[in-house]
Coordinates of C-alpha atoms in Angstrom, one line a residue:
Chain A
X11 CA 0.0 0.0 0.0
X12 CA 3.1 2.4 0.5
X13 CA 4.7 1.5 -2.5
X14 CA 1.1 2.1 -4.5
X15 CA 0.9 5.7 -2.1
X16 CA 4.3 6.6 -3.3
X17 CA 3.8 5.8 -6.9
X18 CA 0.9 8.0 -7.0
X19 CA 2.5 11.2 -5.7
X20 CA 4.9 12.1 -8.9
X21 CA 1.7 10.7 -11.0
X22 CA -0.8 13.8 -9.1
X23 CA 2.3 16.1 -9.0
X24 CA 2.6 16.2 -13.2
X25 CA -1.1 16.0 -13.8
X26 CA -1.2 19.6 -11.1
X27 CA 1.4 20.9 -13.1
X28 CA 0.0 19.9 -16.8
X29 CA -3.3 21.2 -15.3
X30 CA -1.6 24.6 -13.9
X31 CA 0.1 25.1 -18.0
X32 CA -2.9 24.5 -19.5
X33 CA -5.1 27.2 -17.8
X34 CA -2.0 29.6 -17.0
X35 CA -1.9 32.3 -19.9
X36 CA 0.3 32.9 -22.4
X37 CA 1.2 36.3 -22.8
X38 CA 0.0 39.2 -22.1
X39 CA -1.6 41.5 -25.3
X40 CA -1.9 45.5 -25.1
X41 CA -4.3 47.5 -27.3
X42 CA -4.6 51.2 -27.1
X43 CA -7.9 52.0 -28.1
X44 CA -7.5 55.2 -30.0
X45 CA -5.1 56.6 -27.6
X46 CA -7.4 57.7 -25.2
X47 CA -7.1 54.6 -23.0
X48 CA -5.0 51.1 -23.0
X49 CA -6.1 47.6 -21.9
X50 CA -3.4 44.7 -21.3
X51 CA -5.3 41.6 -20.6
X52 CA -3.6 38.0 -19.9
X53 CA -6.5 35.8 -20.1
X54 CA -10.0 35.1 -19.5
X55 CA -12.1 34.3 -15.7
X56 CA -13.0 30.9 -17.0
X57 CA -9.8 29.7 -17.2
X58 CA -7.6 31.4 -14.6
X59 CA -7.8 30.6 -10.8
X60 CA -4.8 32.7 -9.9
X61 CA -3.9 36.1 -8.0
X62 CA -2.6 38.0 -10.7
X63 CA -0.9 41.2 -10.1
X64 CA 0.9 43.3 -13.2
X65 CA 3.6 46.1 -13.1
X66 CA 4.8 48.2 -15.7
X67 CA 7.9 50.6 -16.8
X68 CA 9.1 52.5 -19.2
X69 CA 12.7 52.3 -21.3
X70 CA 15.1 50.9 -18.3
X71 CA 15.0 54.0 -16.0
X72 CA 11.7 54.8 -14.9
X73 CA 10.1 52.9 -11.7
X74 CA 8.3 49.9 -11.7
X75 CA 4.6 50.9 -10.9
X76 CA 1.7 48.1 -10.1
X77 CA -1.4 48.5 -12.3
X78 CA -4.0 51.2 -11.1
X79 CA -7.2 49.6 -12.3
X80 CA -7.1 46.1 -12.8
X81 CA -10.0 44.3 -14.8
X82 CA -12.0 41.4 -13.6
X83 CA -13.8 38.7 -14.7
X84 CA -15.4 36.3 -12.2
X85 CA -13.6 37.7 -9.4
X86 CA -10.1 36.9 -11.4
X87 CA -7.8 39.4 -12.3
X88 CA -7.4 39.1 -16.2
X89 CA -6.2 42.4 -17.2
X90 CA -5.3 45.8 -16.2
X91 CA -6.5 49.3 -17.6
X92 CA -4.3 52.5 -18.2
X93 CA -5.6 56.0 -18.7
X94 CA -4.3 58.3 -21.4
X95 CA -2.1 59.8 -18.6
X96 CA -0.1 56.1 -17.8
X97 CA 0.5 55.9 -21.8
X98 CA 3.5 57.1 -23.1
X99 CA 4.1 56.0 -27.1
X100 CA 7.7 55.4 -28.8
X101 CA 9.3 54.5 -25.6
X102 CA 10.0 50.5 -24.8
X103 CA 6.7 49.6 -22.6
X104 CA 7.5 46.8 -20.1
X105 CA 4.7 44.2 -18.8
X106 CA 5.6 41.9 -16.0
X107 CA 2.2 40.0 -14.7
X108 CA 3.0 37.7 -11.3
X109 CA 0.6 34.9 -10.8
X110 CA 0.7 33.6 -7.5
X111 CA -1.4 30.6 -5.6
X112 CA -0.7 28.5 -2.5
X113 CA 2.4 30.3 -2.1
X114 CA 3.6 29.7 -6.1
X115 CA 4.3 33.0 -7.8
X116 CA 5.3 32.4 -11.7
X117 CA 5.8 35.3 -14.0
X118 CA 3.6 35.7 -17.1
X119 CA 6.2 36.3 -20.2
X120 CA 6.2 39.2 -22.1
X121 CA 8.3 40.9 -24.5
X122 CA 9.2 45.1 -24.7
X123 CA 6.2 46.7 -26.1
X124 CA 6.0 49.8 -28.9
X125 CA 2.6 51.5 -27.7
X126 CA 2.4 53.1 -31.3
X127 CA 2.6 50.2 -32.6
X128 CA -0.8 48.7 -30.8
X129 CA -3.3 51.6 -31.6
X130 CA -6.9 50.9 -32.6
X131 CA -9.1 53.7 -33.7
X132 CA -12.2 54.0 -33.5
X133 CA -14.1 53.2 -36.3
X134 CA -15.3 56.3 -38.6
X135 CA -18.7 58.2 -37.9
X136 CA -20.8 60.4 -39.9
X137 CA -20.9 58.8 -43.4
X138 CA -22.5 60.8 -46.5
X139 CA -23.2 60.3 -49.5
X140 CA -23.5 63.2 -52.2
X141 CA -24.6 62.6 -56.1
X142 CA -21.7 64.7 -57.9
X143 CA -22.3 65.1 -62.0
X144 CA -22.3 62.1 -64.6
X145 CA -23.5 59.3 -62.2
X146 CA -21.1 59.8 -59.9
X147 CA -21.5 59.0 -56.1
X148 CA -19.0 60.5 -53.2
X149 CA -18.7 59.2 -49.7
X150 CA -16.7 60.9 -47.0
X151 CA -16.6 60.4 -43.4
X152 CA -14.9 61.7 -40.2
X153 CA -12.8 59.9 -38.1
X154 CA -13.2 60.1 -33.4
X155 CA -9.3 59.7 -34.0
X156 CA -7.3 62.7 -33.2
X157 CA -4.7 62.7 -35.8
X158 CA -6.4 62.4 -39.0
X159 CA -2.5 62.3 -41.1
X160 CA -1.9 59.1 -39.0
X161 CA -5.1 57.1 -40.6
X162 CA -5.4 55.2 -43.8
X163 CA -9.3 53.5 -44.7
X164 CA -10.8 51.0 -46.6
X165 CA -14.2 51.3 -47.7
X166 CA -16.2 47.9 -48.3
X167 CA -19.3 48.0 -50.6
X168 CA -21.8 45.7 -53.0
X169 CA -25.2 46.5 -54.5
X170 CA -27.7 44.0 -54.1
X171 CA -27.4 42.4 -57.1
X172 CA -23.5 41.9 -56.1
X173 CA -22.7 38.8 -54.0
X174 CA -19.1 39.7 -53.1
X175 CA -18.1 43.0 -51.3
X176 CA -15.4 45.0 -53.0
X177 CA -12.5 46.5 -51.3
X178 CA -10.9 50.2 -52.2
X179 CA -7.9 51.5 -50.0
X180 CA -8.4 55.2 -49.6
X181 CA -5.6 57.6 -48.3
X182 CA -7.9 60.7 -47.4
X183 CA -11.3 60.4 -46.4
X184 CA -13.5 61.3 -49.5
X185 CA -14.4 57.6 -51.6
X186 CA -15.4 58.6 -55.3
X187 CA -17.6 55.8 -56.5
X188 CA -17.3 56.5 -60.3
X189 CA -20.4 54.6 -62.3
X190 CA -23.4 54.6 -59.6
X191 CA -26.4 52.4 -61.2
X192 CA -29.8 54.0 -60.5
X193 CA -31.6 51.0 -60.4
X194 CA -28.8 49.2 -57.5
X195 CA -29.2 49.4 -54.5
X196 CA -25.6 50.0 -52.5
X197 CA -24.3 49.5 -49.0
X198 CA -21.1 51.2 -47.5
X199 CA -19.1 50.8 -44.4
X200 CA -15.7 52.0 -43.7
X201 CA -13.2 51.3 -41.7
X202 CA -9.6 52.8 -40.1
X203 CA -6.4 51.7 -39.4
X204 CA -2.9 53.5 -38.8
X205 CA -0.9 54.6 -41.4
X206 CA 2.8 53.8 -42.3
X207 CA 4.1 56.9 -41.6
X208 CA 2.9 56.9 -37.3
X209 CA 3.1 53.2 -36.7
X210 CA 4.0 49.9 -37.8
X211 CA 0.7 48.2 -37.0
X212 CA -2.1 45.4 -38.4
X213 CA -5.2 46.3 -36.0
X214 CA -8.0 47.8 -37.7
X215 CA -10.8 49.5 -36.1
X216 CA -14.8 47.9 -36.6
X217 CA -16.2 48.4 -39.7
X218 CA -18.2 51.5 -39.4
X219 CA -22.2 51.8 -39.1
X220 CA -23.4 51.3 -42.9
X221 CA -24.4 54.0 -45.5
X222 CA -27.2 53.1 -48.1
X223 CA -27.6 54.3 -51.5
X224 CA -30.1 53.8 -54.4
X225 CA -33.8 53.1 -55.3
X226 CA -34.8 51.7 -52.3
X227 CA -33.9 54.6 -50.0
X228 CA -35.6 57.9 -51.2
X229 CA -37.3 58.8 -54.6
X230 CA -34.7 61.0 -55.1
X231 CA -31.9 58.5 -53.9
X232 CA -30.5 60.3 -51.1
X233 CA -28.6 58.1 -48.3
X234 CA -29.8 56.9 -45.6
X235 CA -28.4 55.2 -42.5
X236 CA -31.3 52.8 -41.6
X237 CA -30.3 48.9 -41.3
X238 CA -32.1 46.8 -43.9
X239 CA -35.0 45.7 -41.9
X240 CA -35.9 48.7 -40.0
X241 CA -39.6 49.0 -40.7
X242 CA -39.0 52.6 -42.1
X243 CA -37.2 51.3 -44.7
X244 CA -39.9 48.7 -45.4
X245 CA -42.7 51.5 -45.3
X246 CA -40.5 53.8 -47.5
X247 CA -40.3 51.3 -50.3
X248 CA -43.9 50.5 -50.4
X249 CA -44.8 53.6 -50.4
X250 CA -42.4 55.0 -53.1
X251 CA -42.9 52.1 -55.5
X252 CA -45.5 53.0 -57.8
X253 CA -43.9 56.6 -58.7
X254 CA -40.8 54.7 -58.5
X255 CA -42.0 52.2 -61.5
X256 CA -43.4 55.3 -63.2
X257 CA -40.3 57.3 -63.3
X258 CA -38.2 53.9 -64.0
X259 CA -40.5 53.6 -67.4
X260 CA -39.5 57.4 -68.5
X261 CA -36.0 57.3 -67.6
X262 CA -36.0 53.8 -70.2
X263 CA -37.9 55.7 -72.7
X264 CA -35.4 58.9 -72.7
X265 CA -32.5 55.6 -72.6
X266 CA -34.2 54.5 -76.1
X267 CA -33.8 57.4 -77.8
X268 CA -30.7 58.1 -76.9
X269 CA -29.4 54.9 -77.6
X270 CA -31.1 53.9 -80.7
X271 CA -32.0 57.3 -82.5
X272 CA -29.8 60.3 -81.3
X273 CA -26.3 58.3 -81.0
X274 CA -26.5 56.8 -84.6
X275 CA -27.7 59.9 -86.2
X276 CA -24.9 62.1 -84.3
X277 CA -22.7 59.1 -85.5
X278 CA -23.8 59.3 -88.8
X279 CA -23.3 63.1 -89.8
X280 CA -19.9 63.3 -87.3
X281 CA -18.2 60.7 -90.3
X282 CA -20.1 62.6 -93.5
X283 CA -18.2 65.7 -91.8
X284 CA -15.3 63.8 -91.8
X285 CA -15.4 62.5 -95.1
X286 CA -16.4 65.8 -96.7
X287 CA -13.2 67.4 -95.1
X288 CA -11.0 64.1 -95.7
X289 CA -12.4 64.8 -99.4
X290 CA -11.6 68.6 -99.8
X291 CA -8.3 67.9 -97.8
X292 CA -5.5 67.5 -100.7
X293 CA -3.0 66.6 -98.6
X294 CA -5.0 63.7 -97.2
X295 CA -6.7 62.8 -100.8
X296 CA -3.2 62.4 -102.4
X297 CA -2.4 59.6 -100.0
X298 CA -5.7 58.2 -100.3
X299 CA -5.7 58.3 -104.2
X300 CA -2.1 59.0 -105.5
X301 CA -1.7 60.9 -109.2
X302 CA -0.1 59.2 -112.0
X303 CA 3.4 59.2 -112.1
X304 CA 5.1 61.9 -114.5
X305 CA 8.9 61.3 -115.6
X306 CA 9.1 63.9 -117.3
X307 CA 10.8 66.1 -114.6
X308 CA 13.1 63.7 -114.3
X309 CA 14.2 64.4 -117.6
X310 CA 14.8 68.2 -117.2
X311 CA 17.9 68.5 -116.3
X312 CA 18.6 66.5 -119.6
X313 CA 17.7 69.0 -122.0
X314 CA 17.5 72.2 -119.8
X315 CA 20.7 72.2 -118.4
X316 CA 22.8 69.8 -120.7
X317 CA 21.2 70.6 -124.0
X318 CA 20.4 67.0 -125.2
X319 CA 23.9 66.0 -124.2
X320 CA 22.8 62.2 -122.6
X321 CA 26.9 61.6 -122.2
X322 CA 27.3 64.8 -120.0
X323 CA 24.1 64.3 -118.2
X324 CA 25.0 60.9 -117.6
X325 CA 28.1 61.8 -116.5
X326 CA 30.5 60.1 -118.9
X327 CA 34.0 61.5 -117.7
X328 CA 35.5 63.5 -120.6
X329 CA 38.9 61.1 -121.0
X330 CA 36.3 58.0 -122.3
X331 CA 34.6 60.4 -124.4
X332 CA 37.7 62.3 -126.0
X333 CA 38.9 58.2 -126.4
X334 CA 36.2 57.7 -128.7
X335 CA 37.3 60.5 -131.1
X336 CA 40.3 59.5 -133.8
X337 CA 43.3 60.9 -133.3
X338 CA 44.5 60.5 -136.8
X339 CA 43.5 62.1 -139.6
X340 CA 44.3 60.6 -143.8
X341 CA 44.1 62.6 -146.9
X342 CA 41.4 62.3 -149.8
X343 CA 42.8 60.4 -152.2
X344 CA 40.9 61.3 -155.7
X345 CA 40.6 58.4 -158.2
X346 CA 39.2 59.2 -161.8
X347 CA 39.0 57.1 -165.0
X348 CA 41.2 58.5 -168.1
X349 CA 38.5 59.8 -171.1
X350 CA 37.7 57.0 -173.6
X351 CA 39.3 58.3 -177.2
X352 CA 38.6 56.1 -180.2
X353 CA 41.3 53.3 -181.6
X354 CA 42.3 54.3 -184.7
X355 CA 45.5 51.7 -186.1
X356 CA 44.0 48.0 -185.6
X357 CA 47.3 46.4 -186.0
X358 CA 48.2 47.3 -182.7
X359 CA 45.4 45.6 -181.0
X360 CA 46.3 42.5 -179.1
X361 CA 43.8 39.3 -179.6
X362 CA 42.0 38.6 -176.4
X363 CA 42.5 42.0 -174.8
X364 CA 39.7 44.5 -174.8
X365 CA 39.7 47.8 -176.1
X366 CA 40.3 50.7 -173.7
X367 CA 36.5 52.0 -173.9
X368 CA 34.5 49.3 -175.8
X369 CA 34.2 46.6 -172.8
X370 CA 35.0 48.3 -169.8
X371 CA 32.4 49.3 -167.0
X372 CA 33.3 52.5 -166.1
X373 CA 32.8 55.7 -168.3
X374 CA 33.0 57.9 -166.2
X375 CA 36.0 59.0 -163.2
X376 CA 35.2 58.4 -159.8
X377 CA 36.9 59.5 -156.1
X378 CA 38.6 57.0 -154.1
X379 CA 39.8 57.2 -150.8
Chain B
X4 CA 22.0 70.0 -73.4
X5 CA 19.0 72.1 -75.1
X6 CA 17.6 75.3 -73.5
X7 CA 14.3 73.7 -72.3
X8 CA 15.7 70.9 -70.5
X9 CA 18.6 73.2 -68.7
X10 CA 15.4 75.6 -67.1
X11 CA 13.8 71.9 -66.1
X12 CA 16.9 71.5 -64.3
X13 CA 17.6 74.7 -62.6
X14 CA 13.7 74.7 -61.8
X15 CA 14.2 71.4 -60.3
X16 CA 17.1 72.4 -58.5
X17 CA 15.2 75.9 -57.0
X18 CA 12.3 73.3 -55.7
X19 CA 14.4 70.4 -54.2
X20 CA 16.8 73.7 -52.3
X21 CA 13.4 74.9 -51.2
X22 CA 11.8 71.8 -50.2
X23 CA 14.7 70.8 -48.0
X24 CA 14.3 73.5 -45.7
X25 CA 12.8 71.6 -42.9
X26 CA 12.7 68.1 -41.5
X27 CA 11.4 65.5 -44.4
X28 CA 10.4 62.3 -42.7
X29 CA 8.0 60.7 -45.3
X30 CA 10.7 59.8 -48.1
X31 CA 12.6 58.3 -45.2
X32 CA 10.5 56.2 -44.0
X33 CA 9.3 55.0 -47.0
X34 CA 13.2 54.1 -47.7
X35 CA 13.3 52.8 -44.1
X36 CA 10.1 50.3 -44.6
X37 CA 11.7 49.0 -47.7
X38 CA 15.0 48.2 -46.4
X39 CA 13.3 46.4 -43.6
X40 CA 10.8 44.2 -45.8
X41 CA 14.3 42.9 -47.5
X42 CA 16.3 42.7 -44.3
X43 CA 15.1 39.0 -43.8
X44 CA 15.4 37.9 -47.5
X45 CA 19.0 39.0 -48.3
X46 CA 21.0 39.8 -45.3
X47 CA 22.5 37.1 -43.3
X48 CA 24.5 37.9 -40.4
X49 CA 27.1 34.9 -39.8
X50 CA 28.6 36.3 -36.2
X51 CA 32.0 36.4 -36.0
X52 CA 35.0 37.9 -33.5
X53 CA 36.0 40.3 -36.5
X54 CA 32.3 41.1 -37.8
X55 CA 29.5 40.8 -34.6
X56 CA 25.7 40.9 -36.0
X57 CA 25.8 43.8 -33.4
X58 CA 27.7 46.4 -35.1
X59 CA 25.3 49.7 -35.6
X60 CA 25.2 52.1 -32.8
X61 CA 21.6 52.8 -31.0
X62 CA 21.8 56.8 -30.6
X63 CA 21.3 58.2 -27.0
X64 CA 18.3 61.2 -27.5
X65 CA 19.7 64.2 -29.5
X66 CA 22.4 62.7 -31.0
X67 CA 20.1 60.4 -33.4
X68 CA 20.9 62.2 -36.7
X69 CA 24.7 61.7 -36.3
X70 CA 24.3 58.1 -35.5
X71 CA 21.7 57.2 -38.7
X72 CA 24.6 59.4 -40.7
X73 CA 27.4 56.5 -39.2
X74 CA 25.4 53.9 -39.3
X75 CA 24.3 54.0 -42.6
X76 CA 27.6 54.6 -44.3
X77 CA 28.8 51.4 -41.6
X78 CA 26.3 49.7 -43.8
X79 CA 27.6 50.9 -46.9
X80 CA 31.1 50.4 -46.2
X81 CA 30.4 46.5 -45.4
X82 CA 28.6 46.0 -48.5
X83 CA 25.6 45.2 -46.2
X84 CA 23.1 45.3 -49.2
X85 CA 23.5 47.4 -52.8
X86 CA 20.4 49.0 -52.1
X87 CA 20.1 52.1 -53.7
X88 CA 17.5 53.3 -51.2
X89 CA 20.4 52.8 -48.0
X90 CA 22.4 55.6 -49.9
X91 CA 19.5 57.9 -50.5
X92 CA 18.9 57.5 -46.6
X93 CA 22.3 58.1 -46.0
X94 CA 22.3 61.2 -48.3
X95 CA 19.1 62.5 -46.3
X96 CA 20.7 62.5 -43.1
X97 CA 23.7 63.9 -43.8
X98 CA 22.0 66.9 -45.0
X99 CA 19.4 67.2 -42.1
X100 CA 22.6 67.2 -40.0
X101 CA 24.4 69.6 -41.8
X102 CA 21.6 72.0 -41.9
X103 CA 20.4 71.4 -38.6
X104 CA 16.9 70.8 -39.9
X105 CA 15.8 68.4 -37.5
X106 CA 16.7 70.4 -34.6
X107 CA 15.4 67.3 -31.9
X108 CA 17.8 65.1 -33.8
X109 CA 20.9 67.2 -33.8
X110 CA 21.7 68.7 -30.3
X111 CA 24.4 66.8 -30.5
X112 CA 27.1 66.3 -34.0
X113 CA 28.5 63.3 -33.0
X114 CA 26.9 59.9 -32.5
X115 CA 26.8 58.8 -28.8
X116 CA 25.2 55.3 -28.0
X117 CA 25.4 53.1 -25.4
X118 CA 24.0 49.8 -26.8
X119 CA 24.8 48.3 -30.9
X120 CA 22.5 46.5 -32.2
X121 CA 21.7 44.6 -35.3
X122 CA 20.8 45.7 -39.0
X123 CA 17.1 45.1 -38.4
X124 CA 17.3 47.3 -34.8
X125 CA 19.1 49.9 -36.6
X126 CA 16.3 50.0 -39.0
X127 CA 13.7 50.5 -36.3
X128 CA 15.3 52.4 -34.7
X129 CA 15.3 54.8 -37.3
X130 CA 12.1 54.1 -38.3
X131 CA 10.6 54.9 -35.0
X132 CA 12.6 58.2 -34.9
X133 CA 11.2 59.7 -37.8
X134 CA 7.5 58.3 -37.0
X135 CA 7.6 60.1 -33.5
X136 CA 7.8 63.3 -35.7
X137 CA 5.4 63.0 -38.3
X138 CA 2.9 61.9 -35.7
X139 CA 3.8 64.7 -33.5
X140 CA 2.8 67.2 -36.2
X141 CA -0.5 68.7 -36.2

């Protein structure tokens, strides 16, 4: 029975301290909620039994003060509250919670804290809507936050025929929705964070209380802040819906003639004005329908300037052309046949041979060369 | 150089005298944030006796502007990273410290620290210098 008693002990003693780790908490988160007070909480009453007790200090000089207002939750201490007084940003924040019971005391971990780092706004107020020209809708808003250049926002919106929100990043705090669609029906919110250029931080405030826009809201289309199922809204809608349907059936008619009549016909005499001018335009009507090619002026400088010459126009150099001339020069030689005189004595005729002027060709002289 | 683009120039240089007549934060933390997103992807600090991780000074208050100026050409000097955006920094300060024009910065001309820290703490460092400011202004 001894041995079995002693057995047990270390058994209880690591189940105590597995049970004591898995409701001790883990660290211990700050938020400053924008800047006007800070809570740093370590847990939650259901699963701490402990006397917790936190103390705080700035960079490594300043003394180590307990927590003024601590927060509870079933009579446990899970947090601790600071007034905009206790805050003090861009200086190293130190956290050190004690948990004791039955004479224990452990220390909650927890690392240096930036305090501008762990701002949350407030989420924005006052949203508006205004109808600017050519279907264009602009929201702004205002922000509880004091510093307004420390904020950037994101609006979040859908009609009712959307069934995904859309997302827009905006620096300022006007939103300029560009194509508004009469006949949708459009929900806002908006929501803030810190900007780069104050903090390094990821907490966003809520999501702001929504702005409506479109047919549902007015007759004119003017926003309104009532939730969805606010019986207002129901009673507006029933109650606007026949003019509604009315001025829905103009509004398509004036759409008709715009689209189908006036557009084509402005279409229509914009491009006979721009073919009469492309017409009368030579400059544009030569490249559209180029003349007939004339040579001729190729040829000028031919027989202006050179006379005719094709070897000087050419450009023949003058030692080929002076090679072509002779460079000798022969006399005229004259040839001519003697005059033809009767023969007289026939015994000095010779058989066989002709007489000078009875059988010979020529009568007459001639020029040789 | 034609006679448009040499006014563009002087103009240019008339608004960038102007401009840095007093403290500009934004550009430098924009320069800041950047260096920081790459500090994890590209710089490895192997620890040695000759070359600690721990080699930028942490300014003491009033002396930041002359310890960003050191640190930054520390950073240069070691090859640290070929970011362009470290010698634009380093540019920045120098001339706020020359010209005094971040007078919380530069009571004193010389850096004085008491603690070195890493690239990535001299980065926030400087980061949460020039955020105190711009937050501080109305």
């Amino acid at each position: 029975m001894a041995v079995s008693g002693a057995s047990l002990v270390p058994i209880l003693l690591g189940l105590g301290i597995s049970l004591a780790s898995a409701h001790s908490p883990k660290e211990v988160e700050c938020i400053l909620f924008n800047e006007e007070y800070m809570t740093c909480k370590w847990g939650s009453g259901q699963t701490l039994t402990a006397n917790y007790s936190l103390y705080y200090w700035y960079g490594n000089k300043s003394p180590v003060v307990e927590c003024q207002q601590y927060l509870w939750e079933h009579s446990v201490r899970i947090g601790c509250r600071f007034e905009q007084r206790e805050i003090i940003q861009f200086q190293p924040f130190h956290v050190r919670v004690n948990a004791s019971q039955d004479g224990r005391t452990l220390e909650i971990p927890s690392n240096c804290m930036e305090l501008q780092n762990l701002v949350k706004p407030e989420a924005p107020v006052n949203l508006t809507i205004r109808n600017m020209s050519s279907n264009q809708l602009q929201l702004t808003w205002s922000s509880p936050y004091p510093k307004a250049h420390c904020l950037e926002h994101v609006v979040k919106y859908k009609s009712n025929k959307d069934t995904s929100w859309m997302k827009q990043e905006v620096k300022g705090d006007i939103f300029s929705f560009p194509s508004v669609d009469y006949e949708k029906y459009y929900t806002f919110y908006v929501r803030s964070k810190i900007n780069n250029y104050c903090g390094s931080t990821q907490l966003w405030s809520e999501w702001s209380v929504p702005v409506f826009w479109g047919s549902n809201a007015t007759s004119k289309g003017r926003s309104s802040p009532e939730p969805p199922g606010s019986p207002l809204r129901l009673l507006t809608v029933l109650t606007v819906s026949p003019r509604l349907v009315a001025g829905m059936a103009d509004e398509h008619l004036q759409l008709f003639w715009i689209h189908t009549v006036l557009i084509p016909i402005a279409s229509c005499l914009l491009l006979l004005v721009l073919v009469v001018l492309l017409v009368r335009m030579e400059r544009v009507w030569v490249i559209i329908m180029p003349r007939i090619p004339n040579p001729s002026k190729n040829f000028d400088d031919l027989f202006i300037t050179h006379n005719g010459d094709f070897q000087e126009w050419v450009g023949v150099p003058k030692d080929v052309v002076e090679s072509f001339k002779p460079n000798y020069s022969e006399s005229i030689c004259h040839v001519s046949e003697l005059p033809y005189e009767p023969f007289q004595d026939s015994s000095t005729h010779l058989p066989g041979v002709p007489g000078p002027q009875e059988h010979g060709p020529y009568k007459n002289s001639y020029v040789g060369a | 150089m034609n006679a448009s683009m040499l006014s563009y120039v002087l103009l240019s240089c008339v608004l960038l005298s102007v401009q840095a007549h007093n403290c500009q934060v934004s550009e430098i933390i924009r320069n800041t944030r950047n260096l920081l997103n790459k500090t994890q992807e590209s710089w490895s600090c192997r620890e040695t006796a000759a070359t600690p991780c721990s080699c930028l000074p942490i300014p003491e208050p009033g002396h930041e502007l002359a310890c960003f100026v050191e640190g930054t050409k520390h950073m240069m000097e070691h090859n640290m990273t070929s970011n362009k955006k470290l010698f634009l920094l380093n540019q920045s300060f120098q001339i706020q410290l020359d010209r005094n024009l971040c007078e919380s910065l530069t009571s004193g001309k010389k850096c004085k620290y008491k603690t070195k820290g890493t690239v990535r703490t001299f980065l926030e460092k400087i980061l949460k210098t020039y955020q105190e400011i711009h937050k501080s202004r109305v």
